[in-house]
Short mmCIF file of C-alpha atoms in Angstrom, two decimals:
data_model
loop_
_atom_site.label_atom_id
_atom_site.label_comp_id
_atom_site.label_asym_id
_atom_site.label_seq_id
_atom_site.Cartn_x
_atom_site.Cartn_y
_atom_site.Cartn_z
CA MET A 195 21.18 25.47 -22.60
CA LYS A 196 23.73 25.34 -19.84
CA LYS A 197 26.59 23.14 -19.94
CA ILE A 198 28.21 21.70 -16.81
CA ASN A 199 31.44 20.06 -17.18
CA TYR A 200 31.69 17.09 -14.76
CA LEU A 201 33.20 13.82 -13.80
CA ILE A 202 31.24 10.95 -12.48
CA THR A 203 33.71 10.65 -9.53
CA GLY A 204 35.00 14.62 -8.01
CA ILE A 205 33.91 16.58 -5.17
CA LEU A 206 35.25 16.18 -2.16
CA ILE A 207 32.68 16.07 0.45
CA PHE A 208 31.48 17.93 3.46
CA SER A 209 33.51 16.51 6.07
CA LEU A 210 31.88 15.63 9.47
CA THR A 211 32.93 12.79 11.36
CA SER A 212 29.43 11.47 11.52
CA PHE A 213 29.65 11.05 7.76
CA ILE A 214 30.67 7.61 5.88
CA GLY A 215 34.23 8.31 4.30
CA CYS A 216 34.97 11.59 6.30
CA ALA A 217 37.62 13.83 4.52
CA GLN A 218 37.70 11.31 1.04
CA GLU A 219 36.44 11.87 -2.14
CA LEU A 220 32.99 9.94 -2.28
CA SER A 221 31.82 9.31 -5.83
CA ILE A 222 28.66 8.32 -7.11
CA GLU A 223 28.97 5.19 -7.07
CA ASP A 224 30.26 5.10 -3.61
CA PHE A 225 26.35 6.54 -2.64
CA LEU A 226 25.15 4.05 -4.71
CA LYS A 227 26.84 1.42 -2.87
CA ASN A 228 25.34 2.91 0.52
CA GLN A 229 21.71 2.89 -1.32
CA TYR A 230 21.69 -0.52 -2.34
CA LYS A 231 23.34 -3.50 -1.02
CA ASP A 232 24.77 -6.67 -2.94
CA ASN A 233 22.46 -9.50 -1.00
CA LYS A 234 19.24 -7.80 -1.97
CA ALA A 235 16.66 -7.04 -4.56
CA GLY A 236 19.05 -4.55 -7.08
CA VAL A 237 18.99 -2.05 -9.46
CA ASN A 238 20.33 -0.94 -12.87
CA ILE A 239 20.83 3.31 -12.87
CA SER A 240 22.05 5.24 -15.17
CA VAL A 241 23.90 8.36 -15.36
CA GLY A 242 24.87 10.62 -18.28
CA PRO A 243 26.09 12.36 -20.48
CA LYS A 244 29.49 13.14 -19.41
CA ASP A 245 31.25 17.13 -20.11
CA GLY A 246 27.83 18.18 -21.45
CA LYS A 247 27.64 15.91 -24.46
CA SER A 248 24.24 14.74 -25.47
CA ASP A 249 25.66 11.58 -26.73
CA TYR A 250 23.88 8.90 -24.60
CA SER A 251 26.53 6.41 -25.72
CA ILE A 252 28.87 7.87 -23.24
CA SER A 253 26.32 7.32 -20.08
CA GLN A 254 27.64 5.41 -17.34
CA TYR A 255 25.67 2.57 -15.97
CA TYR A 256 25.46 0.82 -12.55
CA SER A 257 23.70 -2.29 -11.27
CA PHE A 258 23.42 -3.49 -8.09
CA GLY A 259 21.71 -6.14 -6.28
CA MET A 260 20.33 -9.41 -7.08
CA ALA A 261 18.27 -10.05 -10.26
CA ASN A 262 16.76 -12.91 -8.43
CA ASN A 263 17.42 -13.94 -4.63
CA GLU A 264 16.36 -17.08 -4.76
CA LYS A 265 19.04 -18.06 -7.28
CA SER A 266 21.76 -15.65 -6.19
CA THR A 267 21.53 -14.16 -9.79
CA LYS A 268 23.24 -10.46 -9.77
CA MET A 269 21.69 -7.41 -11.72
CA ASN A 270 23.33 -6.35 -14.81
CA ALA A 271 22.38 -3.05 -17.07
CA ASP A 272 21.44 -5.62 -20.21
CA MET A 273 18.21 -6.76 -18.40
CA ILE A 274 14.86 -6.33 -19.47
CA PHE A 275 12.19 -4.73 -17.27
CA PRO A 276 8.54 -4.00 -17.40
CA ILE A 277 8.21 -0.05 -17.60
CA GLY A 278 4.73 0.61 -16.96
CA SER A 279 3.39 3.81 -17.35
CA ILE A 280 6.67 5.01 -19.15
CA THR A 281 4.81 3.51 -22.10
CA LYS A 282 2.53 6.46 -21.68
CA SER A 283 5.87 8.23 -23.13
CA TYR A 284 5.98 5.94 -26.49
CA THR A 285 2.25 6.55 -26.87
CA ALA A 286 2.36 10.43 -26.58
CA THR A 287 5.08 10.46 -29.16
CA ALA A 288 3.73 7.86 -31.69
CA ILE A 289 0.52 10.58 -31.54
CA MET A 290 3.00 12.98 -32.37
CA ILE A 291 4.15 11.15 -35.38
CA LEU A 292 0.74 10.73 -36.94
CA VAL A 293 0.32 14.92 -36.39
CA GLU A 294 3.60 14.99 -38.31
CA GLN A 295 2.41 12.90 -41.04
CA GLY A 296 -0.61 15.05 -41.16
CA LYS A 297 -3.12 12.16 -40.00
CA ILE A 298 -4.62 13.36 -37.17
CA SER A 299 -5.27 16.88 -35.55
CA LEU A 300 -4.63 17.30 -31.90
CA ASP A 301 -7.93 19.13 -31.81
CA ASP A 302 -9.90 15.73 -33.12
CA GLN A 303 -12.51 14.99 -31.08
CA LEU A 304 -13.03 11.42 -30.40
CA SER A 305 -16.97 11.29 -32.40
CA LYS A 306 -14.27 11.11 -35.23
CA PHE A 307 -13.11 7.77 -34.45
CA TYR A 308 -15.86 6.17 -32.60
CA LYS A 309 -19.33 6.23 -33.61
CA GLU A 310 -21.37 5.15 -31.05
CA ILE A 311 -20.04 7.11 -28.15
CA LYS A 312 -21.71 8.49 -25.21
CA PRO A 313 -22.92 12.04 -26.14
CA GLU A 314 -20.64 13.50 -23.08
CA TYR A 315 -17.37 11.53 -24.31
CA ALA A 316 -17.85 12.92 -28.27
CA ASP A 317 -16.54 16.13 -28.24
CA ILE A 318 -13.28 15.26 -25.80
CA GLU A 319 -10.31 15.99 -28.43
CA ILE A 320 -7.30 13.69 -28.22
CA LYS A 321 -5.10 16.76 -26.18
CA TYR A 322 -7.35 15.89 -23.78
CA LEU A 323 -6.76 12.41 -23.42
CA LEU A 324 -2.78 13.35 -23.78
CA SER A 325 -3.01 15.28 -20.51
CA ASN A 326 -4.94 12.97 -18.88
CA THR A 327 -7.61 16.10 -18.45
CA SER A 328 -10.62 14.39 -20.70
CA GLY A 329 -12.85 13.70 -17.31
CA ILE A 330 -12.71 9.75 -18.38
CA LEU A 331 -12.71 7.52 -15.77
CA SER A 332 -9.83 5.26 -15.26
CA TYR A 333 -10.66 1.49 -16.20
CA ASN A 334 -8.66 -0.03 -13.16
CA ARG A 335 -11.11 2.00 -10.93
CA MET A 336 -14.06 0.28 -12.37
CA LYS A 337 -15.82 -2.33 -11.26
CA GLU A 338 -16.78 -4.18 -14.34
CA TYR A 339 -12.80 -3.95 -14.78
CA GLN A 340 -12.02 -5.39 -11.34
CA GLU A 341 -14.49 -8.08 -11.80
CA ILE A 342 -12.80 -9.91 -14.54
CA GLU A 343 -10.76 -12.57 -13.23
CA ASP A 344 -8.00 -13.05 -16.63
CA LYS A 345 -7.30 -9.31 -17.64
CA SER A 346 -4.05 -10.49 -19.54
CA ALA A 347 -6.02 -12.01 -22.28
CA LEU A 348 -8.22 -8.87 -22.88
CA SER A 349 -8.06 -7.53 -26.66
CA ILE A 350 -7.88 -3.59 -27.61
CA GLY A 351 -11.49 -3.80 -28.49
CA GLU A 352 -12.46 -5.16 -25.24
CA MET A 353 -10.19 -2.37 -23.09
CA VAL A 354 -11.97 0.52 -25.45
CA LYS A 355 -15.13 -0.41 -24.46
CA VAL A 356 -14.36 -0.87 -20.64
CA SER A 357 -12.96 2.36 -21.13
CA LEU A 358 -15.65 4.24 -22.40
CA SER A 359 -18.34 2.88 -20.14
CA GLY A 360 -17.43 5.01 -17.25
CA GLU A 361 -19.54 7.80 -15.87
CA LYS A 362 -17.71 10.84 -16.91
CA ARG A 363 -16.19 12.30 -14.05
CA PHE A 364 -15.72 16.43 -15.08
CA ASN A 365 -15.95 18.45 -18.28
CA LYS A 366 -12.73 17.97 -20.52
CA GLY A 367 -10.33 20.69 -19.39
CA GLU A 368 -11.63 21.17 -16.07
CA ARG A 369 -9.27 19.24 -13.78
CA PHE A 370 -6.16 17.02 -14.02
CA ASP A 371 -7.32 13.00 -12.96
CA TYR A 372 -4.45 10.42 -14.01
CA SER A 373 -6.84 8.10 -16.32
CA ASN A 374 -5.03 5.01 -17.91
CA SER A 375 -7.98 4.77 -19.82
CA ASN A 376 -7.05 8.03 -21.94
CA TYR A 377 -3.98 6.10 -23.17
CA ILE A 378 -6.10 3.12 -23.80
CA LEU A 379 -8.23 5.46 -26.26
CA LEU A 380 -4.64 6.81 -27.76
CA THR A 381 -3.53 3.28 -28.78
CA ASP A 382 -6.75 2.26 -30.12
CA ILE A 383 -6.63 5.66 -32.59
CA ILE A 384 -3.16 4.80 -33.34
CA GLU A 385 -4.11 1.74 -34.82
CA LYS A 386 -7.19 3.09 -36.54
CA VAL A 387 -5.40 5.98 -38.34
CA SER A 388 -2.36 4.21 -38.94
CA GLY A 389 -3.99 1.30 -40.30
CA LYS A 390 -1.27 -1.00 -38.04
CA THR A 391 -1.10 -2.57 -34.83
CA TYR A 392 -0.02 -0.51 -31.92
CA ASN A 393 3.11 -2.89 -31.70
CA LYS A 394 4.17 -2.43 -35.29
CA PHE A 395 3.63 1.09 -35.17
CA ILE A 396 6.00 1.72 -32.38
CA GLN A 397 8.34 -0.63 -33.99
CA GLU A 398 8.85 0.47 -36.95
CA ASN A 399 8.12 4.64 -36.16
CA ILE A 400 10.25 4.96 -32.92
CA LEU A 401 12.31 1.45 -32.32
CA ASP A 402 13.87 0.75 -35.58
CA LYS A 403 14.52 4.47 -36.21
CA ILE A 404 16.85 4.75 -33.12
CA ASP A 405 18.14 1.38 -33.41
CA LEU A 406 16.45 -0.23 -30.32
CA LYS A 407 17.10 -3.83 -29.83
CA ASP A 408 16.21 -4.26 -26.16
CA THR A 409 12.34 -3.23 -26.18
CA TYR A 410 9.60 -5.51 -26.43
CA PHE A 411 5.90 -5.74 -26.25
CA GLN A 412 4.86 -9.14 -24.25
CA PHE A 413 6.25 -11.29 -21.71
CA THR A 414 8.19 -14.18 -22.64
CA GLU A 415 10.65 -16.38 -21.01
CA LYS A 416 13.23 -16.02 -23.46
CA LEU A 417 13.36 -12.21 -22.04
CA ASN A 418 16.00 -11.62 -19.57
CA ILE A 419 13.53 -10.52 -16.61
CA PRO A 420 14.98 -9.65 -13.21
CA LYS A 421 12.47 -11.51 -10.70
CA GLY A 422 9.92 -8.39 -9.04
CA TYR A 423 9.47 -7.85 -5.78
CA GLU A 424 6.72 -6.19 -3.74
CA TYR A 425 7.58 -4.49 0.16
CA THR A 426 4.68 -5.29 2.23
CA ARG A 427 4.23 -5.07 5.63
CA ASP A 428 5.51 -8.72 5.82
CA GLY A 429 8.46 -7.72 3.84
CA LEU A 430 9.64 -8.42 0.42
CA VAL A 431 7.64 -10.75 -1.57
CA GLN A 432 7.84 -11.97 -4.99
CA ALA A 433 5.52 -10.31 -7.36
CA SER A 434 4.61 -9.47 -11.02
CA GLU A 435 1.72 -9.47 -13.33
CA ASN A 436 1.35 -10.03 -17.08
CA VAL A 437 0.81 -6.38 -17.96
CA HIS A 438 0.27 -6.87 -22.43
CA HIS A 439 -3.78 -5.63 -21.35
CA THR A 440 -2.47 -1.99 -20.67
CA TYR A 441 -1.49 -1.78 -24.16
CA GLY A 442 -0.13 1.90 -24.82
CA ALA A 443 -1.37 2.79 -20.87
CA GLY A 444 1.57 0.40 -19.66
CA MET A 445 2.54 -2.94 -21.72
CA ILE A 446 6.26 -2.38 -22.81
CA LEU A 447 9.13 -3.82 -21.83
CA ALA A 448 12.79 -2.28 -21.98
CA SER A 449 16.48 -2.23 -21.14
CA ILE A 450 17.64 0.54 -18.93
CA LYS A 451 20.08 1.27 -21.85
CA ASP A 452 17.15 1.34 -24.44
CA VAL A 453 14.86 3.61 -22.46
CA ASN A 454 17.84 6.31 -22.26
CA THR A 455 18.79 5.80 -25.93
CA PHE A 456 14.95 6.70 -26.36
CA MET A 457 14.87 9.59 -24.38
CA TYR A 458 18.19 11.21 -25.95
CA SER A 459 17.04 10.40 -29.21
CA LEU A 460 13.48 12.31 -28.45
CA VAL A 461 15.03 15.37 -26.68
CA ASN A 462 17.39 15.89 -29.54
CA GLY A 463 15.06 15.41 -32.54
CA LYS A 464 15.81 12.58 -33.92
CA ILE A 465 12.17 11.11 -33.55
CA ILE A 466 9.72 14.44 -33.70
CA SER A 467 10.37 17.82 -34.23
CA LYS A 468 11.49 19.97 -31.20
CA GLU A 469 8.63 21.92 -31.23
CA ASN A 470 6.41 18.86 -30.50
CA VAL A 471 8.84 17.59 -27.88
CA ASP A 472 8.28 20.67 -26.56
CA TYR A 473 4.86 20.32 -26.48
CA LEU A 474 4.70 17.16 -24.94
CA PHE A 475 6.62 18.41 -21.86
CA SER A 476 4.34 21.47 -21.45
CA VAL A 477 1.68 21.46 -18.89
CA GLN A 478 -1.63 22.17 -20.11
CA LEU A 479 -3.28 22.50 -16.79
CA GLU A 480 -1.67 23.57 -13.53
CA MET A 481 -3.05 21.35 -10.67
CA LYS A 482 -2.45 24.08 -8.11
CA ASP A 483 -2.94 21.75 -5.03
CA GLY A 484 0.85 21.84 -3.83
CA ARG A 485 2.00 18.69 -5.43
CA PRO A 486 5.67 19.09 -6.79
CA ASP A 487 4.69 16.74 -9.89
CA GLN A 488 2.58 18.22 -12.56
CA TYR A 489 1.11 16.13 -15.98
CA ALA A 490 2.09 17.41 -19.16
CA ASN A 491 1.47 15.17 -21.82
CA GLY A 492 2.87 11.64 -21.44
CA PHE A 493 5.30 12.60 -18.86
CA TRP A 494 5.38 14.66 -15.65
CA VAL A 495 7.53 18.07 -15.22
CA THR A 496 8.81 18.41 -11.78
CA ASN A 497 11.82 20.25 -10.40
CA ILE A 498 14.93 19.49 -8.61
CA GLU A 499 17.60 22.14 -7.02
CA GLY A 500 15.47 24.84 -8.53
CA MET A 501 15.78 23.57 -12.33
CA LYS A 502 13.12 21.86 -14.21
CA VAL A 503 12.82 18.38 -14.44
CA ILE A 504 11.15 15.88 -17.44
CA LYS A 505 10.22 12.67 -15.81
CA MET A 506 8.99 9.32 -17.01
CA GLU A 507 7.82 6.95 -13.76
CA GLY A 508 6.47 3.53 -14.39
CA TYR A 509 4.80 1.56 -11.60
CA THR A 510 3.79 -2.35 -12.28
CA PRO A 511 3.85 -5.03 -9.30
CA GLY A 512 7.55 -6.19 -8.45
CA TYR A 513 8.97 -3.15 -10.60
CA PHE A 514 9.23 0.78 -10.08
CA THR A 515 10.71 2.43 -13.33
CA ASN A 516 12.04 5.94 -13.34
CA TYR A 517 13.88 8.67 -15.24
CA PHE A 518 14.62 12.13 -14.96
CA TYR A 519 15.92 14.40 -17.55
CA ILE A 520 17.14 18.12 -16.49
CA PRO A 521 17.33 20.30 -19.62
CA GLU A 522 19.36 23.19 -17.94
CA ILE A 523 22.28 20.79 -17.35
CA ASP A 524 21.67 18.45 -19.85
CA LEU A 525 21.61 15.41 -17.23
CA HIS A 526 19.51 12.28 -17.82
CA VAL A 527 19.29 9.64 -14.61
CA GLY A 528 17.47 6.16 -15.01
CA ILE A 529 16.51 4.08 -11.70
CA PHE A 530 15.21 0.56 -12.62
CA PRO A 531 14.76 -1.54 -9.23
CA ASN A 532 13.09 -4.82 -9.31
CA THR A 533 11.01 -4.00 -6.15
CA SER A 534 7.84 -1.90 -6.12
CA GLY A 535 5.83 -0.96 -2.79
CA PHE A 536 5.90 1.75 -0.10
CA PRO A 537 7.34 2.73 1.94
CA ARG A 538 10.92 1.68 -0.33
CA PRO A 539 14.34 1.83 1.25
CA ASP A 540 15.39 4.13 -1.56
CA ASP A 541 13.68 6.89 -3.01
CA PRO A 542 14.56 7.53 -6.94
CA ALA A 543 14.13 11.29 -6.42
CA TYR A 544 16.56 11.86 -3.67
CA ILE A 545 18.98 9.55 -5.25
CA THR A 546 19.06 11.91 -8.50
CA ARG A 547 19.02 14.83 -6.53
CA TRP A 548 22.00 13.54 -4.58
CA ILE A 549 23.56 13.02 -7.93
CA THR A 550 22.13 16.28 -9.09
CA ARG A 551 24.05 18.14 -6.47
CA LYS A 552 27.00 16.50 -6.65
CA ILE A 553 27.52 17.35 -10.24
CA ILE A 554 26.99 20.89 -9.58
CA GLY A 555 28.86 21.45 -6.67
CA LYS A 556 26.45 21.53 -4.32
CA PRO A 557 27.13 19.60 -0.47
CA VAL A 558 26.48 15.80 -0.49
CA TYR A 559 26.36 13.62 2.71
CA ILE A 560 26.87 10.10 3.00
CA TRP A 561 25.06 9.78 6.64
CA LYS A 562 26.43 6.66 8.88
CA PRO A 563 22.93 5.89 11.03
CA ALA A 564 23.63 5.49 15.01
CA ASN A 565 21.32 3.58 17.49
CA VAL A 566 20.24 5.79 20.20
CA LYS A 567 18.55 4.59 23.26
CA VAL A 568 14.85 5.40 24.06
CA ASP A 569 15.58 7.37 27.08
CA ILE A 570 18.12 9.61 25.46
CA LEU A 571 15.04 9.98 23.01
CA LYS A 572 12.54 10.84 25.38
CA ASN A 573 14.34 13.88 26.33
CA TYR A 574 13.72 15.97 22.86
CA ASP A 575 10.09 15.01 23.37
CA GLY A 576 7.50 18.18 22.73
CA VAL A 577 6.56 21.32 20.65
CA TYR A 578 9.11 23.83 19.68
CA GLU A 579 8.60 27.05 18.81
CA LEU A 580 9.70 28.28 15.11
CA SER A 581 8.15 31.31 14.99
CA GLU A 582 4.49 32.93 15.88
CA GLY A 583 2.08 30.27 14.82
CA GLN A 584 4.73 27.56 13.65
CA TYR A 585 5.88 24.69 15.48
CA ARG A 586 7.56 21.35 15.21
CA ASP A 587 6.57 18.61 16.99
CA VAL A 588 9.19 16.03 18.55
CA MET A 589 7.71 12.41 19.05
CA VAL A 590 9.10 9.40 19.97
CA LYS A 591 7.13 6.27 19.06
CA ASP A 592 8.47 2.76 19.15
CA GLY A 593 12.03 3.85 19.77
CA ILE A 594 11.92 6.18 16.31
CA LEU A 595 12.25 9.73 16.57
CA TYR A 596 9.56 11.60 14.50
CA THR A 597 9.13 15.21 13.70
CA MET A 598 5.97 17.29 12.72
CA ARG A 599 5.80 21.06 11.33
CA THR A 600 2.68 23.17 11.65
CA GLY A 601 0.67 21.86 8.48
CA GLY A 602 3.48 19.43 7.39
CA GLN A 603 3.77 15.67 7.46
CA THR A 604 5.12 13.56 9.97
CA LEU A 605 8.92 12.96 9.14
CA GLU A 606 10.85 9.86 10.60
CA ALA A 607 14.81 10.97 11.33
CA LYS A 608 17.48 8.90 12.06
CA ALA A 609 20.36 9.73 14.70
CA ILE A 610 23.75 10.38 13.90
CA ASN A 611 24.58 10.34 17.34
CA ASP A 612 22.58 11.22 20.87
CA HIS A 613 22.03 14.40 19.68
CA SER A 614 22.08 14.92 15.98
CA PHE A 615 19.78 13.61 13.17
CA TYR A 616 18.50 13.51 9.94
CA TYR A 617 16.16 13.02 7.56
CA PRO A 618 16.35 9.90 5.06
CA GLY A 619 15.99 11.05 1.31
CA THR A 620 17.05 14.55 1.98
CA PHE A 621 20.26 16.59 3.01
CA THR A 622 18.37 18.29 6.16
CA HIS A 623 19.89 17.82 9.60
CA PHE A 624 19.37 18.75 13.15
CA ARG A 625 20.81 18.49 16.56
CA PHE A 626 19.51 19.53 19.91
CA GLU A 627 21.35 21.72 22.56
CA LYS A 628 20.52 22.16 26.35
CA LEU A 629 20.26 26.17 26.98
CA ASN A 630 19.34 27.10 30.76
CA GLY A 631 17.92 24.19 31.19
CA GLU A 632 15.55 23.82 28.04
CA TYR A 633 16.33 22.42 25.09
CA LYS A 634 16.49 24.05 21.89
CA MET A 635 16.54 22.39 17.99
CA ILE A 636 18.69 23.85 15.43
CA MET A 637 18.21 22.72 11.85
CA THR A 638 20.01 23.11 8.37
CA ASP A 639 18.12 22.45 5.68
CA ASP A 640 18.66 21.29 2.24
CA GLU A 641 20.32 24.75 1.24
CA ASN A 642 22.33 24.93 4.31
CA ASN A 643 20.20 27.60 5.84
CA VAL A 644 20.23 27.57 9.89
CA SER A 645 16.79 27.92 11.67
CA GLU A 646 16.52 27.51 15.57
CA ALA A 647 13.10 26.24 17.43
CA ILE A 648 12.93 26.67 21.34
CA LYS A 649 10.81 23.87 23.48
CA THR A 650 7.55 25.19 24.85
CA ASP A 651 5.61 23.85 27.47
CA LYS A 652 2.41 23.34 24.82
CA GLU A 653 1.28 19.62 24.71
CA LEU A 654 1.84 17.41 21.97
CA ARG A 655 -1.53 16.06 20.43
CA LYS A 656 -2.99 13.08 22.13
CA PRO A 657 -6.10 10.53 21.41
CA ILE A 658 -9.00 10.50 23.81
CA GLN A 659 -11.73 7.55 23.36
CA VAL A 660 -14.84 8.12 21.84
CA ASP A 661 -17.75 5.59 22.46
CA VAL A 662 -18.15 2.97 19.52
CA GLU A 663 -21.49 4.13 18.66
CA ILE A 664 -20.46 7.59 18.59
CA LEU A 665 -18.14 6.41 15.67
CA LYS A 666 -20.77 4.94 14.00
CA LYS A 667 -22.70 7.91 12.67
CA TYR A 668 -19.38 8.86 10.67
CA VAL A 669 -19.35 5.58 8.76
CA GLY A 670 -20.08 5.84 4.99
CA LYS A 671 -18.99 6.98 1.68
CA TYR A 672 -18.53 10.36 0.86
CA GLU A 673 -17.97 12.32 -2.45
CA ARG A 674 -14.36 12.18 -3.88
CA ARG A 675 -14.05 8.64 -3.28
CA PHE A 676 -13.84 9.03 0.50
CA GLU A 677 -14.84 6.05 2.83
CA ILE A 678 -15.01 5.93 6.45
CA LEU A 679 -15.12 2.44 8.10
CA LEU A 680 -14.87 1.14 11.54
CA GLU A 681 -12.58 -1.51 12.31
CA GLY A 682 -13.19 -2.80 15.68
CA ASP A 683 -13.09 0.57 18.07
CA LYS A 684 -10.99 2.03 15.13
CA LEU A 685 -12.08 4.83 13.00
CA MET A 686 -10.44 4.22 9.72
CA PHE A 687 -9.93 6.08 6.17
CA THR A 688 -9.27 4.72 2.94
CA ASN A 689 -9.77 6.51 -0.87
CA GLY A 690 -9.07 3.07 -2.28
CA PHE A 691 -5.11 3.88 -2.55
CA HIS A 692 -4.01 4.63 1.08
CA LYS A 693 -5.64 3.65 4.47
CA TYR A 694 -4.91 4.98 7.69
CA GLU A 695 -6.48 5.43 11.60
CA LEU A 696 -8.16 8.85 12.48
CA PHE A 697 -7.53 9.32 16.08
CA ALA A 698 -10.23 11.54 18.63
CA LYS A 699 -9.21 14.81 19.45
CA SER A 700 -13.03 15.22 20.39
CA GLU A 701 -16.22 13.41 19.67
CA THR A 702 -16.36 15.16 16.32
CA GLU A 703 -12.49 16.09 15.48
CA PHE A 704 -10.29 13.64 14.27
CA PHE A 705 -6.41 13.51 13.51
CA PRO A 706 -4.25 11.23 11.33
CA TRP A 707 -0.81 10.06 12.85
CA HIS A 708 1.01 10.89 9.45
CA GLU A 709 0.30 14.93 8.99
CA ASP A 710 -0.75 18.03 11.32
CA ALA A 711 -4.40 17.89 10.01
CA ASN A 712 -7.80 17.61 11.36
CA TRP A 713 -10.97 15.72 10.17
CA ILE A 714 -14.24 17.16 11.62
CA PHE A 715 -17.53 15.45 11.09
CA ASN A 716 -20.70 17.37 11.32
CA ASN A 717 -24.17 17.66 9.83
CA ASN A 718 -24.91 20.52 7.25
CA GLU A 719 -27.88 22.61 7.20
CA ASP A 720 -29.77 19.96 5.21
CA ASN A 721 -28.85 16.91 7.93
CA VAL A 722 -26.19 15.57 5.78
CA MET A 723 -22.94 14.03 7.57
CA GLU A 724 -20.04 16.37 6.21
CA LEU A 725 -16.67 15.81 6.53
CA THR A 726 -13.80 18.51 6.77
CA TYR A 727 -10.50 18.06 5.99
CA LYS A 728 -8.24 21.05 7.03
CA ILE A 729 -4.52 20.82 6.43
CA GLY A 730 -2.71 24.08 6.63
CA GLU A 731 -4.25 27.02 4.73
CA PHE A 732 -6.07 23.99 2.79
CA GLN A 733 -9.61 23.36 3.37
CA MET A 734 -12.08 21.16 2.04
CA LYS A 735 -15.76 19.92 2.47
CA VAL A 736 -17.37 16.46 1.27
CA LYS A 737 -20.74 15.09 1.75
CA ARG A 738 -21.58 11.51 2.91
CA ILE A 739 -23.34 9.71 -0.42
CA GLU A 740 -23.76 6.40 1.38
#
């Protein structure tokens, strides 16, 4: 393992007049103070270890902002958070403990534990539950579950019944599909095999073993829990939910210190063998769909600055807990805000990347945003050519400058001054220069590579009006949980998680604001309405089913 000596304060940042703290040494704490405000909802952050020592006790803890805005209670590192799906990491670890005890095998099938089970579920092995590749539908997507008003009182038996009631989505190992039902079943298997409740098994085999004193299984008034808040279109609103019924999929509450201790203990062989830790961290099925994160077994695997990262992530109403472990430099970063919802003003992955870059000696910036008049921004509107067939659109909407690369996402840019901009949550910045009466865009990316794009005569994409009667033809439910809706005269798309408007390029072709994609509607040769989604080189066809 590569070890890097570093100080939590140190490294001189790249000096430009548009950066906060020009020509000063800016520490991690300086950066975090710029990210979080004292009078807003807060966060607990852990960074460690120092000097390459694998010892959680010398981790640095930071607390910013408010644990309770209404009572002006400040955040502190001993507070208890609902950690949501980080619970899955504890559940997966518990399964490996049972494997080491010789009580189960990862190849054991569900039929071993459930005598009355659908035939299509009977031969699914434990390993497919761990990797979320079983084909079992997540209970929270099921109508039967959604119609239960008081979910907090659901027993593990009732949750198992719901989890096994859905239709099989695909054959085991065929593809990845994140399903909380998998971890409900793992919870029940732990109880069946050990003869103990899930809570007691975790307590005796993990919490007591590594002396965790601030990890719990139920909300109580005695726990020092910060109030949760949700980002919505109407601003920040209070949000919370009793998640006890999620059991091994999301029930645990813990301090950031305890989660930090858990992860240090796990990777240093204090809970299970290194061989079994490596298995938990291994991706069983590559997604191959362009996303940076891959699912392993109770953990995500991603990368930062070209290095492998093991990630835990938990989301419950009011809380969004994240933990990153980078084996190559033995770096652990935990980020526990008492806020949930999107879009967020803070990006845990970016914060971790900033800290990582600083530690390994790469340039890090703290930008100082400026206000620029819309008339100035409008000068930059247009399509810029990067290379043959590759363009970057620059658009001004509601006083904000956005860019979109061919086949890419629409990104908001913030101004540094009248001609220079940066992308929040990245190290990429760019400027506009006028050459012989034409604008060019000069961009420096996250790795300090410089590229230029010249403004062309091409027009930005613009929507046209299409008769509502034509739009009505496309409304309905499609494969892959796609649904097309009509709200007034607006054509809308939703998949149950995201919802956005589709703008017409023609009577059959549409585009969304947030990406360079095309949605094409046509009847196929069987006269069934078909939707083709195209972005970059990727293309997918889905049929209307209702």
